[in-house]
Short mmCIF file of C-alpha atoms in Angstrom, two decimals:
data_model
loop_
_atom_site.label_atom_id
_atom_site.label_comp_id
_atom_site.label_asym_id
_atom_site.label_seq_id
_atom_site.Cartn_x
_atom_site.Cartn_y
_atom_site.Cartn_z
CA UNK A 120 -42.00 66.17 139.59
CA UNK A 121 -38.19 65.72 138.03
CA UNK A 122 -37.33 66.28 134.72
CA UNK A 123 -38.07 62.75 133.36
CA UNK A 124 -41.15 62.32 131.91
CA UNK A 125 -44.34 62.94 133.93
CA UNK A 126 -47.24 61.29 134.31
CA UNK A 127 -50.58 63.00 133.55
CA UNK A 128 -52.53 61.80 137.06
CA UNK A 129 -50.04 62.80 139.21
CA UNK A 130 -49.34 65.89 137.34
CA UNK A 131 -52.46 67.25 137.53
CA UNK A 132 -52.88 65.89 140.96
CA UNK A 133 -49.98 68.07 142.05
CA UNK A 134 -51.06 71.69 140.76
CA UNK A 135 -54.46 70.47 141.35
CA UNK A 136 -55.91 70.71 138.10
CA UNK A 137 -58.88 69.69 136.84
CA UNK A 138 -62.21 70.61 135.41
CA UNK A 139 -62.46 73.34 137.67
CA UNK A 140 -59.04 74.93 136.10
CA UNK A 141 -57.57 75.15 139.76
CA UNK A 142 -60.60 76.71 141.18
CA UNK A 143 -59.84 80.13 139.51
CA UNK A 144 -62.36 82.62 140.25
CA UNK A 145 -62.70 85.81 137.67
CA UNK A 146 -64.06 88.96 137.80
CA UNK A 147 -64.31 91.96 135.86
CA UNK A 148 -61.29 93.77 134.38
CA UNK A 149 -63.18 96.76 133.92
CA UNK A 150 -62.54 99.25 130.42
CA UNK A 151 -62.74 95.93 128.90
CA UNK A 152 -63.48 97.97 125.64
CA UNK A 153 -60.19 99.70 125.45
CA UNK A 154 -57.42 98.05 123.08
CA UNK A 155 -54.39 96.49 124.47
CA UNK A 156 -51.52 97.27 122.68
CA UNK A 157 -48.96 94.83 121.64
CA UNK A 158 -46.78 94.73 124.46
CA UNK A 159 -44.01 92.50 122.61
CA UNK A 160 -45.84 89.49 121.00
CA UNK A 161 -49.18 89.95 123.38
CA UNK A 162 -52.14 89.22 120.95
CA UNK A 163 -53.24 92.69 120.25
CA UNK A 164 -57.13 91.90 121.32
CA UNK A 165 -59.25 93.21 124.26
CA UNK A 166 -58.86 91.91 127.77
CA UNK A 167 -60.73 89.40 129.21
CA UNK A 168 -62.07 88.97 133.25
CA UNK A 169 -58.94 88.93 135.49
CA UNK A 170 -58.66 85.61 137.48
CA UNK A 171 -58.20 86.22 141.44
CA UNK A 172 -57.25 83.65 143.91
CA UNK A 173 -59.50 83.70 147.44
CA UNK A 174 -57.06 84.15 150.70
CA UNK A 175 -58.26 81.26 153.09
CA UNK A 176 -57.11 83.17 156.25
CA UNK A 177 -59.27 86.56 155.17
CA UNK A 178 -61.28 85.86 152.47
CA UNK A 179 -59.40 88.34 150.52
CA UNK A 180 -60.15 88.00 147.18
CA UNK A 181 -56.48 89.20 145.52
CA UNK A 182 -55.74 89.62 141.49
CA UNK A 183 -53.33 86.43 140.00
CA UNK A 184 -51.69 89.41 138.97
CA UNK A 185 -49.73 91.91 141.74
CA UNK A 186 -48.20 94.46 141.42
CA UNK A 187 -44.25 95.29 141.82
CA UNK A 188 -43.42 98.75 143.21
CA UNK A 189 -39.94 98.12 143.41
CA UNK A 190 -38.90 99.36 140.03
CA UNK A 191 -41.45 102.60 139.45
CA UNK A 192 -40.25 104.74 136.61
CA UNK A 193 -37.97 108.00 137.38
CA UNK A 194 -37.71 111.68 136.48
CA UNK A 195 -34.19 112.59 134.35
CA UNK A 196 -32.54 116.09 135.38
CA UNK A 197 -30.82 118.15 133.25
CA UNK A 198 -28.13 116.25 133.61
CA UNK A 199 -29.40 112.94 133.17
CA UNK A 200 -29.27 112.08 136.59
CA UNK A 201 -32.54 110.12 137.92
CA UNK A 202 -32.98 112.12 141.26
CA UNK A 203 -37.18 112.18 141.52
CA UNK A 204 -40.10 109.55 140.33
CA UNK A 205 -42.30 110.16 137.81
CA UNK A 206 -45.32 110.85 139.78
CA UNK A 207 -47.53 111.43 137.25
CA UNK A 208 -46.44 108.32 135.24
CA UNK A 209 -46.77 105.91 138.40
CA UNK A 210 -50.41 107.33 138.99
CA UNK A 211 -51.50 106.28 135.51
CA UNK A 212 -49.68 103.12 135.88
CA UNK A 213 -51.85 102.30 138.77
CA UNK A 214 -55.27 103.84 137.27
CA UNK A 215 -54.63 101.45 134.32
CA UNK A 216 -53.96 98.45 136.55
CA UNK A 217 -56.94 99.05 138.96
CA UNK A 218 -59.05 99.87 136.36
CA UNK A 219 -58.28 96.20 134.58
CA UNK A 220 -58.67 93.93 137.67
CA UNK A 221 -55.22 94.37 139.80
CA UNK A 222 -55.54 95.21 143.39
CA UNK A 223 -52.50 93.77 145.34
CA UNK A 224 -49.44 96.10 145.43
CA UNK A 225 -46.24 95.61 146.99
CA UNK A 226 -43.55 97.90 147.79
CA UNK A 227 -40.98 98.37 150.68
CA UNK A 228 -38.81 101.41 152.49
CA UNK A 229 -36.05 100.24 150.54
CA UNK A 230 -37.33 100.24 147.25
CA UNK A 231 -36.72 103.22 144.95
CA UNK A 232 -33.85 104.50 147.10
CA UNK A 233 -36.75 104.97 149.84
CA UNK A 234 -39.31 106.40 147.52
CA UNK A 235 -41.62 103.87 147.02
CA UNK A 236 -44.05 103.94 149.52
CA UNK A 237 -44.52 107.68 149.16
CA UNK A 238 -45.07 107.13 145.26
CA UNK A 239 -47.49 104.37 146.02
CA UNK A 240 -49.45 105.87 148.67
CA UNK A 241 -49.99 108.93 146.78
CA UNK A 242 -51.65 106.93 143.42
CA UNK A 243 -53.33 104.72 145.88
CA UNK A 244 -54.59 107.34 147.97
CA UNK A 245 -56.88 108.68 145.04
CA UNK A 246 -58.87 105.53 144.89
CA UNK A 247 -61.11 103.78 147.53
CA UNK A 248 -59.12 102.36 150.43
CA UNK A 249 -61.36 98.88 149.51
CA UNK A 250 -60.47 98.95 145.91
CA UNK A 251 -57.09 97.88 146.90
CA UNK A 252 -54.59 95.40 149.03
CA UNK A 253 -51.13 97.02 149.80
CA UNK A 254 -48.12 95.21 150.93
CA UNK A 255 -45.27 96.60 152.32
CA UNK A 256 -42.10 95.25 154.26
CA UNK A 257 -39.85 95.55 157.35
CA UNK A 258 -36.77 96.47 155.69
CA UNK A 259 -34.09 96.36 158.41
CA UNK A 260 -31.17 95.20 156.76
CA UNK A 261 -28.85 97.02 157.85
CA UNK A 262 -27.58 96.25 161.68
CA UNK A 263 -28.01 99.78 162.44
CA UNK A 264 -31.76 99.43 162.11
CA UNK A 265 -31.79 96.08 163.90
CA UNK A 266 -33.04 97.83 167.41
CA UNK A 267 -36.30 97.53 168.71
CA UNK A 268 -36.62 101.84 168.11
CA UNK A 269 -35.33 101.96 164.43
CA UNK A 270 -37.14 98.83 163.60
CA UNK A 271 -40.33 99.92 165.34
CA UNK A 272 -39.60 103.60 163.44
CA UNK A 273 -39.49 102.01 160.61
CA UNK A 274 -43.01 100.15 161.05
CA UNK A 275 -44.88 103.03 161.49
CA UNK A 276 -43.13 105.03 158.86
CA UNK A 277 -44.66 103.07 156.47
CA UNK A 278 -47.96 104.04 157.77
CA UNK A 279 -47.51 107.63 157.04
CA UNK A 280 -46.06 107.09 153.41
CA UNK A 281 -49.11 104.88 152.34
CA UNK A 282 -51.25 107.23 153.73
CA UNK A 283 -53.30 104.08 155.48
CA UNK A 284 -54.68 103.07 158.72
CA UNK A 285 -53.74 99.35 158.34
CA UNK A 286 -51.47 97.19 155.74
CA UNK A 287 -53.21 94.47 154.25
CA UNK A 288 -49.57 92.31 153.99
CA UNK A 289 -46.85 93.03 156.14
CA UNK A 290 -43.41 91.28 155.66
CA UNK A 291 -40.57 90.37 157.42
CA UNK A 292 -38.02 91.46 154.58
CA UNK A 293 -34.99 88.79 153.20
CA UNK A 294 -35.16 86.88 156.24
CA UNK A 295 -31.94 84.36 155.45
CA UNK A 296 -30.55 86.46 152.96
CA UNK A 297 -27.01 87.09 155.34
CA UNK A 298 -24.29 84.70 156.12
CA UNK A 299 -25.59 83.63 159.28
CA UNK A 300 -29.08 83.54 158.49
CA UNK A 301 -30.14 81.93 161.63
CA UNK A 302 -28.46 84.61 164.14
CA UNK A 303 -29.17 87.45 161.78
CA UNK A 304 -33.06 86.92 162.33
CA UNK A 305 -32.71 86.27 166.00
CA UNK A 306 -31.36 89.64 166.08
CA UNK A 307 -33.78 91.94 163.71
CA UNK A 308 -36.74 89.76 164.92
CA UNK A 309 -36.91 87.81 168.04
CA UNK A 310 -34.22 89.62 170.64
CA UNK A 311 -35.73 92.95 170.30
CA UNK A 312 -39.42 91.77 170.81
CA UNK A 313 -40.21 93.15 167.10
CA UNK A 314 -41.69 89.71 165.73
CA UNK A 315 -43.80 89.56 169.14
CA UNK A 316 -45.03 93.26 168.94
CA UNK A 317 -45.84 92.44 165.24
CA UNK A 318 -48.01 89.60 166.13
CA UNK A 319 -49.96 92.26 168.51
CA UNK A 320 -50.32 94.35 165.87
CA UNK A 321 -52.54 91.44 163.79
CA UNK A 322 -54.46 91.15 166.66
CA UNK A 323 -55.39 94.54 166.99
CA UNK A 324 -56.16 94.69 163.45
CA UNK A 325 -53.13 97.07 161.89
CA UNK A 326 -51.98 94.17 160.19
CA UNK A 327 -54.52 91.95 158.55
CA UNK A 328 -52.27 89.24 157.13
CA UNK A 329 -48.34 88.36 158.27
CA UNK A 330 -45.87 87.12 156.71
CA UNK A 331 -42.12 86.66 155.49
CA UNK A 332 -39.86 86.84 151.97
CA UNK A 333 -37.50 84.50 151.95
CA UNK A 334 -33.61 84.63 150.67
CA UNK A 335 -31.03 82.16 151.01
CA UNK A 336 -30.47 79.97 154.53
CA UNK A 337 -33.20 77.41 154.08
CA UNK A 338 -32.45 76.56 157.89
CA UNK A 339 -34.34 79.96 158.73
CA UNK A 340 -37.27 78.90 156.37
CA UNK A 341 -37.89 75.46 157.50
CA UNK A 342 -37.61 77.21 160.80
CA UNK A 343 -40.36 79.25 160.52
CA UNK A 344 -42.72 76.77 158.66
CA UNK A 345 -41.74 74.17 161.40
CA UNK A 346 -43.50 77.15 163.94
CA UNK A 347 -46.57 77.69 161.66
CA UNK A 348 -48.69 76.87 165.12
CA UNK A 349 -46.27 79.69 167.03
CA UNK A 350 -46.61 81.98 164.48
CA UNK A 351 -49.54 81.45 162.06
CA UNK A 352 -48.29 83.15 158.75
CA UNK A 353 -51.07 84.07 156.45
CA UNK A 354 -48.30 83.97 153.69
CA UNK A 355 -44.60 83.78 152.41
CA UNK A 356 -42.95 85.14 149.30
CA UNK A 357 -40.74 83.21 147.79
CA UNK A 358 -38.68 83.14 144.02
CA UNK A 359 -40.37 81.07 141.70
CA UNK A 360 -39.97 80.60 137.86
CA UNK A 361 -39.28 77.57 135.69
CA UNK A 362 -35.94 78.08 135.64
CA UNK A 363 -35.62 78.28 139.89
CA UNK A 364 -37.88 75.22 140.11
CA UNK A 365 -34.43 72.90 139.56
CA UNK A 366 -32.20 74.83 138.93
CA UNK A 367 -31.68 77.76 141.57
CA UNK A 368 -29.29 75.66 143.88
CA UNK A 369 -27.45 74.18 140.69
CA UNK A 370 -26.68 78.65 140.23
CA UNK A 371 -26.06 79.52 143.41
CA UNK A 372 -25.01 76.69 146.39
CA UNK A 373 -26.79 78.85 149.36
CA UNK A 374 -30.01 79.23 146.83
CA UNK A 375 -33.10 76.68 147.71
CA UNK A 376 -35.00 74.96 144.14
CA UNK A 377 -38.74 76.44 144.05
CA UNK A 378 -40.13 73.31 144.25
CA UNK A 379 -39.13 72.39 147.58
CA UNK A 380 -40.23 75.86 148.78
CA UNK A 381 -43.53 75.74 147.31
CA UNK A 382 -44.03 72.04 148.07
CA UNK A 383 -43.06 72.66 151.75
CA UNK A 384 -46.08 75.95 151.56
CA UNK A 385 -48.54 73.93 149.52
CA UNK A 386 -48.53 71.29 152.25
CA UNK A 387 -49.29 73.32 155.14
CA UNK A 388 -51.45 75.08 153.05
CA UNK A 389 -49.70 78.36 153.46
CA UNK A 390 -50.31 80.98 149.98
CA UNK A 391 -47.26 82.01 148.51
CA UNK A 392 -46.92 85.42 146.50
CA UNK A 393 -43.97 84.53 143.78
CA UNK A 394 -41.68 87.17 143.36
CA UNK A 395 -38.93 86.88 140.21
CA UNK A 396 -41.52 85.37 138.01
CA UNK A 397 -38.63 86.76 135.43
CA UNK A 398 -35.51 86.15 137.28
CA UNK A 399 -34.95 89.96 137.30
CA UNK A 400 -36.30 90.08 133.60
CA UNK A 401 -33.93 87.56 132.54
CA UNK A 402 -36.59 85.65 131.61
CA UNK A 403 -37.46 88.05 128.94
CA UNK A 404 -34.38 88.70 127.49
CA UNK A 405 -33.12 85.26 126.87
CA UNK A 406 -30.55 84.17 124.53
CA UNK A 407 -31.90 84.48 120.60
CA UNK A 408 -32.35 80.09 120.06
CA UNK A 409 -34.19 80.64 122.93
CA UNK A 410 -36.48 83.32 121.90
CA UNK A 411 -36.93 81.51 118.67
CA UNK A 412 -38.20 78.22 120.30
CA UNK A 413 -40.73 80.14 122.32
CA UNK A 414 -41.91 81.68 119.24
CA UNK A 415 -42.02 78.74 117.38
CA UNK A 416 -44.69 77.28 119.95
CA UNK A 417 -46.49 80.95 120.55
CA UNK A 418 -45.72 82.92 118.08
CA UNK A 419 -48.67 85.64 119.25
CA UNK A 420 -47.67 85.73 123.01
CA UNK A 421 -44.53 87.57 124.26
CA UNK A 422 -41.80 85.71 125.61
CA UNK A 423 -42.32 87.26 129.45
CA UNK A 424 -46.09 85.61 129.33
CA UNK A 425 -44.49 82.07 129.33
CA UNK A 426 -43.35 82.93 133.02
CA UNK A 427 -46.44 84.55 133.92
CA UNK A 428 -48.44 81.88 132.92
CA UNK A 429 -46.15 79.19 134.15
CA UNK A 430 -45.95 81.43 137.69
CA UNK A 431 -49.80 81.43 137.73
CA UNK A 432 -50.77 77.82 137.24
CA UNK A 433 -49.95 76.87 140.57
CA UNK A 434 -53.19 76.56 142.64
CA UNK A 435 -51.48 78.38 145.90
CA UNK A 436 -50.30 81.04 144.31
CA UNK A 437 -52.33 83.98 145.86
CA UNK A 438 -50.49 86.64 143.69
CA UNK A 439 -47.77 86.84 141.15
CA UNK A 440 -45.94 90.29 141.59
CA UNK A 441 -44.13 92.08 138.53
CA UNK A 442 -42.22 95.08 138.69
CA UNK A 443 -43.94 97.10 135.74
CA UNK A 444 -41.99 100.36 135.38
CA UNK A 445 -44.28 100.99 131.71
CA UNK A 446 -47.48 100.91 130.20
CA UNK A 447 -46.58 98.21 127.73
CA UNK A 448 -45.06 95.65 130.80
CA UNK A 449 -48.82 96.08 132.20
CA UNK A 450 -50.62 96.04 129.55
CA UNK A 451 -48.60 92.75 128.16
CA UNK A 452 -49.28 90.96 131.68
CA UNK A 453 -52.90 91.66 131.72
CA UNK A 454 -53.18 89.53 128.36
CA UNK A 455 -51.43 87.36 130.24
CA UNK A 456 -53.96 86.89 133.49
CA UNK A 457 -57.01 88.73 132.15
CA UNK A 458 -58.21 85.51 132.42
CA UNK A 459 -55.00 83.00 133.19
CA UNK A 460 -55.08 80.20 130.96
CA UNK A 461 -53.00 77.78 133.03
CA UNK A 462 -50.19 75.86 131.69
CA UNK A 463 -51.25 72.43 130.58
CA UNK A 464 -48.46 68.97 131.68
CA UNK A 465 -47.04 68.82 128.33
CA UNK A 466 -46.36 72.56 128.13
CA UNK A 467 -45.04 72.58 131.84
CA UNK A 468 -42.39 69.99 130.45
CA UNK A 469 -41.45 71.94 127.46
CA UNK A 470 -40.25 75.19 130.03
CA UNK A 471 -38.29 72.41 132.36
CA UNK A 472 -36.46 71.72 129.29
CA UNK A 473 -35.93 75.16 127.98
CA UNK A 474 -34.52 75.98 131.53
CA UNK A 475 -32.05 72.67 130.94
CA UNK A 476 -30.73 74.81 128.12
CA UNK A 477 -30.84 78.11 129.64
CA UNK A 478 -28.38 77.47 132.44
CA UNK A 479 -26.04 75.70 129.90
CA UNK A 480 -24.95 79.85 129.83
CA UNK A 481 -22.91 81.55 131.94
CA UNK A 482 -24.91 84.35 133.10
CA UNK A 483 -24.93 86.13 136.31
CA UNK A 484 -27.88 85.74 138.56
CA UNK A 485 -27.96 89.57 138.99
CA UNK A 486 -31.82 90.53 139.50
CA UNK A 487 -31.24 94.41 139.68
CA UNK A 488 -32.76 94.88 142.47
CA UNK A 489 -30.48 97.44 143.59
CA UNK A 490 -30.28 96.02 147.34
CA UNK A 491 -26.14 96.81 146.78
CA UNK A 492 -26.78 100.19 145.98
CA UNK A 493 -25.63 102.68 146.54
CA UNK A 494 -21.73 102.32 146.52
CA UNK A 495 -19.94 104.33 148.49
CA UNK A 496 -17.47 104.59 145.51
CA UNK A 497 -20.04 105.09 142.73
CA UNK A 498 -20.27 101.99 140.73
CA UNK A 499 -23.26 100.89 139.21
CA UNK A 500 -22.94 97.18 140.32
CA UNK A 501 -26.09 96.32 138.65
CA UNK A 502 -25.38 98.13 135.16
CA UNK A 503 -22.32 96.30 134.72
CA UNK A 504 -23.53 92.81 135.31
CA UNK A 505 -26.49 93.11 133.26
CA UNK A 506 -24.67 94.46 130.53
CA UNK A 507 -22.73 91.43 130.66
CA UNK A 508 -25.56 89.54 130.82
CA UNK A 509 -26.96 90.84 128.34
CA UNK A 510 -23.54 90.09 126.00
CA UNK A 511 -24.04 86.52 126.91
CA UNK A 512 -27.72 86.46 126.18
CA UNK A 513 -27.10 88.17 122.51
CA UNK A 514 -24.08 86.30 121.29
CA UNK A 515 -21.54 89.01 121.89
CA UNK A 516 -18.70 87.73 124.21
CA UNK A 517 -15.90 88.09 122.23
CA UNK A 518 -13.54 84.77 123.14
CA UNK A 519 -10.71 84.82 120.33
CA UNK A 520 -9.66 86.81 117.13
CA UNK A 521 -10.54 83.46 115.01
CA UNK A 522 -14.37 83.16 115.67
CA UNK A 523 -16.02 84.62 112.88
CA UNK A 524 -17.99 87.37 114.52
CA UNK A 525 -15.05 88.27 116.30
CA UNK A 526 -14.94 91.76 115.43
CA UNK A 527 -19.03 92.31 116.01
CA UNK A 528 -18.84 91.02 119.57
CA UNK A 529 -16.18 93.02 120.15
CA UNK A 530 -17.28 96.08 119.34
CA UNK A 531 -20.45 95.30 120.46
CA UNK A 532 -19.12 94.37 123.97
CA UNK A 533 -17.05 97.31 124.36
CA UNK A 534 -19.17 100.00 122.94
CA UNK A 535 -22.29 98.58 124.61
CA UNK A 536 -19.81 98.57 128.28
CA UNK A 537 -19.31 102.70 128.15
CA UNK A 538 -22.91 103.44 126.95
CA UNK A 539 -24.47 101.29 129.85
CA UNK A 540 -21.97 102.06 132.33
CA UNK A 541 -19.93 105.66 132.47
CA UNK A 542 -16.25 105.15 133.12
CA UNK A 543 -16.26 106.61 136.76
CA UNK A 544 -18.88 104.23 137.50
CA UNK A 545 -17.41 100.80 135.99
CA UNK A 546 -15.89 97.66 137.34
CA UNK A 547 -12.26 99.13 137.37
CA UNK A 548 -13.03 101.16 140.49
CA UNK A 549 -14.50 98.76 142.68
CA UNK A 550 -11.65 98.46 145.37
CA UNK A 551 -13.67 94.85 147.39
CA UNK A 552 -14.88 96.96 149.97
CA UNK A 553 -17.51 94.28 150.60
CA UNK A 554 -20.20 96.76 151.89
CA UNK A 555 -22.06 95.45 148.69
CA UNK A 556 -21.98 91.74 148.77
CA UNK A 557 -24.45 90.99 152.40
CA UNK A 558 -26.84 92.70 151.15
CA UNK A 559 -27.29 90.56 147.65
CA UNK A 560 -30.66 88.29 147.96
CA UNK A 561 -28.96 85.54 145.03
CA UNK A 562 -25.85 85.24 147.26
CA UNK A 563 -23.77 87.18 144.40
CA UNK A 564 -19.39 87.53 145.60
CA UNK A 565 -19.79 90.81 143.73
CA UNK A 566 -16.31 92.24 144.15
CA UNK A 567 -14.92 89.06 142.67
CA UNK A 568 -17.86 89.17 139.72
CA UNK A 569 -16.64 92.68 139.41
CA UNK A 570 -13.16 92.05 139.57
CA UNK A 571 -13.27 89.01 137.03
CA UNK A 572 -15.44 91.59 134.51
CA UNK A 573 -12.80 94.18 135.15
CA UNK A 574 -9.87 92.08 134.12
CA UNK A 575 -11.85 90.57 131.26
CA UNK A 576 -12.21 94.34 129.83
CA UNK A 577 -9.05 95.00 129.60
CA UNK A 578 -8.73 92.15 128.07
CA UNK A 579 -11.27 92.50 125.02
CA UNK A 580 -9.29 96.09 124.64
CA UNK A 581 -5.69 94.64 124.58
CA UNK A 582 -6.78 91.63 122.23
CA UNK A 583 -5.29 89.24 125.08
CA UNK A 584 -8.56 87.06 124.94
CA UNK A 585 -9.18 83.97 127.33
CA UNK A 586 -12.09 82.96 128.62
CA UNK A 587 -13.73 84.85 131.91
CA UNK A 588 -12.78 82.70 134.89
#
């Protein structure tokens, strides 16, 4: 399906949907009598049944809506540092969401600087083990985890955070996401025997369902798919929005467009759980002519529910995972999937072409994810490109003394740069170390990024404008 114009049959042929609305299945939400609030633009009424897609390998029957444990919200210290998570927070973050339908949730050793799974297991642990699927990853990144032992450590770590006997979804973490994506997974998987002691594992039942996320070298991808009868993956994660359905090569050269990872999934009849439904949340802070057309369409819906609903119409789908660090992000998606009213063709269309006119802008395709933190010099690589991002987004890239908002963007830029980054922590420190850039899932050259921000700083301050290279 391109951008032309598309024809109804073979649009609805290819999400596969009909009368039966993509054989969506629904179920309770639970508290349906308690008030949603407006979680920016969600239609302020109760909640309806959440929709759940059926796992053909297990029968699992998993909420269209998962859950994201990758950005839980922190604890400030005296001194504003964010050292601890919010325990208390995260356990009435998942109450709410179990208690309204949601019961996949995925989180990872590296998330939360390595506090995620202990945060997760501990709200999960105070519900039955049945009420929920958790998901959880092999994180060895880092060639000093690549053995067999720290890999294998690692593994059953997880274990004892959750606080479970078995993990409903185990992944092989950003498999292609280095240069060499090939070699790189012959060494954390195959040369050790890890993959081959994980495939035991399923057998004996401590895994229930296997698969892999993907990042980057589609060789390593159509690899694995091309060994589906080797390997039997229940599922794969893979980035998927309107925006990455064309356009995520057209960002980033070593990216691979949605639709040919889905299509390739679909066809083998593999599920996929979609992860970036928001691009990092870039999806909901888009640029203010974009906002406006959304509205102009929706006006009741937020702009975030376009991606959820657009993420969710795919029949394969099994789950769509969002990172909800508050109360309103949750309560916003469950309007959103409590039940999912799939995207119709003509709809569909109208996102393709808002994502024509969203790359037209020169944003960075950071996701904050935090997977090039920390830096060993202290700067907060993902502050500083999102504040930039964010400059683009609003208008506020100041480009020469004759634009008419010259002064605004200025100050804005500039103001907005040492509230959202402190000085020892900015651009100007970053000495291209490197250490950062391997371990970026969108392929990022950070230290140049960095570099290029740097320079155009001191630019904005010195009134020397030209445009950021």
């Amino acid at each position: 399906m391109g951008k032309e114009n598309i024809d109804r049959r073979s649009f609805l042929k290819r999400l596969g949907l009909g009368a039966s609305a993509a054989g969506l299945t629904l179920a309770g939400c639970g508290n349906s009598g308690k008030k949603i609030i407006d979680g920016g633009g969600s239609n302020n009424s109760e909640p309806g049944e959440m929709t759940y897609r059926i796992n053909p390998t297990t029968g699992d029957k998993v909420s269209i809506l998962g859950y994201g444990c990758m950005r839980w919200p922190w604890k400030e210290t005296k001194d504003g540092e964010k050292e601890e998570i919010d325990q208390e927070e995260v356990n009435k973050l998942i109450d709410h969401a179990i208690a309204h339908g949601v019961n996949y949730f995925d989180t990872s050793p590296a998330y939360c600087r390595g506090l995620s799974e202990t945060a997760t297991g501990i709200a999960l642990k105070r519900h039955p083990r049945e009420k929920f699927f958790i998901a959880t990853k092999l994180s060895n990144f880092s060639p000093k985890t690549w053995s067999r032992e720290e890999s294998l450590k690692m593994y059953h770590n997880s274990f004892k955070k959750l606080q479970v006997d078995y993990i409903d979804y185990l992944l092989l973490h950003g498999v292609g996401m280095g240069s060499d994506g090939m070699e790189e997974f012959r060494q954390r998987y195959i040369d050790n025997g890890v993959l081959d002691y994980l495939l035991k594992e399923r057998e004996a039942g401590r895994i229930r369902n296997l698969g892999f996320s993907y990042h980057g070298d589609v060789a390593v991808f159509d690899y694995l798919l091309a060994n589906q009868d080797k390997y039997k993956w229940d599922f794969v994660q893979i980035q998927h929005n309107y925006v990455d359905w064309h356009h995520a090569k057209e960002m980033n050269p070593r990216n691979t467009n949605a639709e040919y990872l889905y299509d390739e999934l679909d066809k083998r009849k593999i599920p996929a759980v979609i992860m970036e439904p928001l691009l990092g949340g870039r999806l909901s802070n888009v640029p203010d002519h974009i906002v406006a057309r959304l509205k102009e369409r929706a006006p009741e819906r937020s702009v975030a529910s376009w991606a959820f609903r657009y993420a969710g119409t795919f029949p394969n789908v099994l789950t769509v995972l969002s990172g909800m660090t508050y109360m309103e992000h949750l309560e916003d998606n469950l309007m959103s999937y409590c039940p999912l009213k799939p995207l119709n063709e003509e709809e569909i269309k109208f996102l393709y072409d808002t994502a024509d006119l969203m790359v037209q802008y020169p944003t960075i395709a950071c996701n904050d994810c935090k997977y090039c933190m920390p830096c060993p010099y202290g700067i907060d690589i993902p502050a500083i490109l999102l504040h930039y991002n964010k400059c683009v987004n609003q208008g506020n890239i100041p480009q020469n003394a004759q634009h008419p908002d010259y002064k605004k963007q200025r100050q804005a830029f500039l103001i907005g740069y040492d509230r959202s980054v402190p000085k020892l922590r900015q651009a100007s420190h970053c000495i291209a170390c490197g250490q950062c850039e391997p371990h970026c899932p969108q392929n990022i050259k950070i230290p140049e990024r960095l570099h290029a921000i740097d320079a155009f700083v001191e630019k904005v301050k010195q009134n020397k404008l030209e445009e950021l290279a």
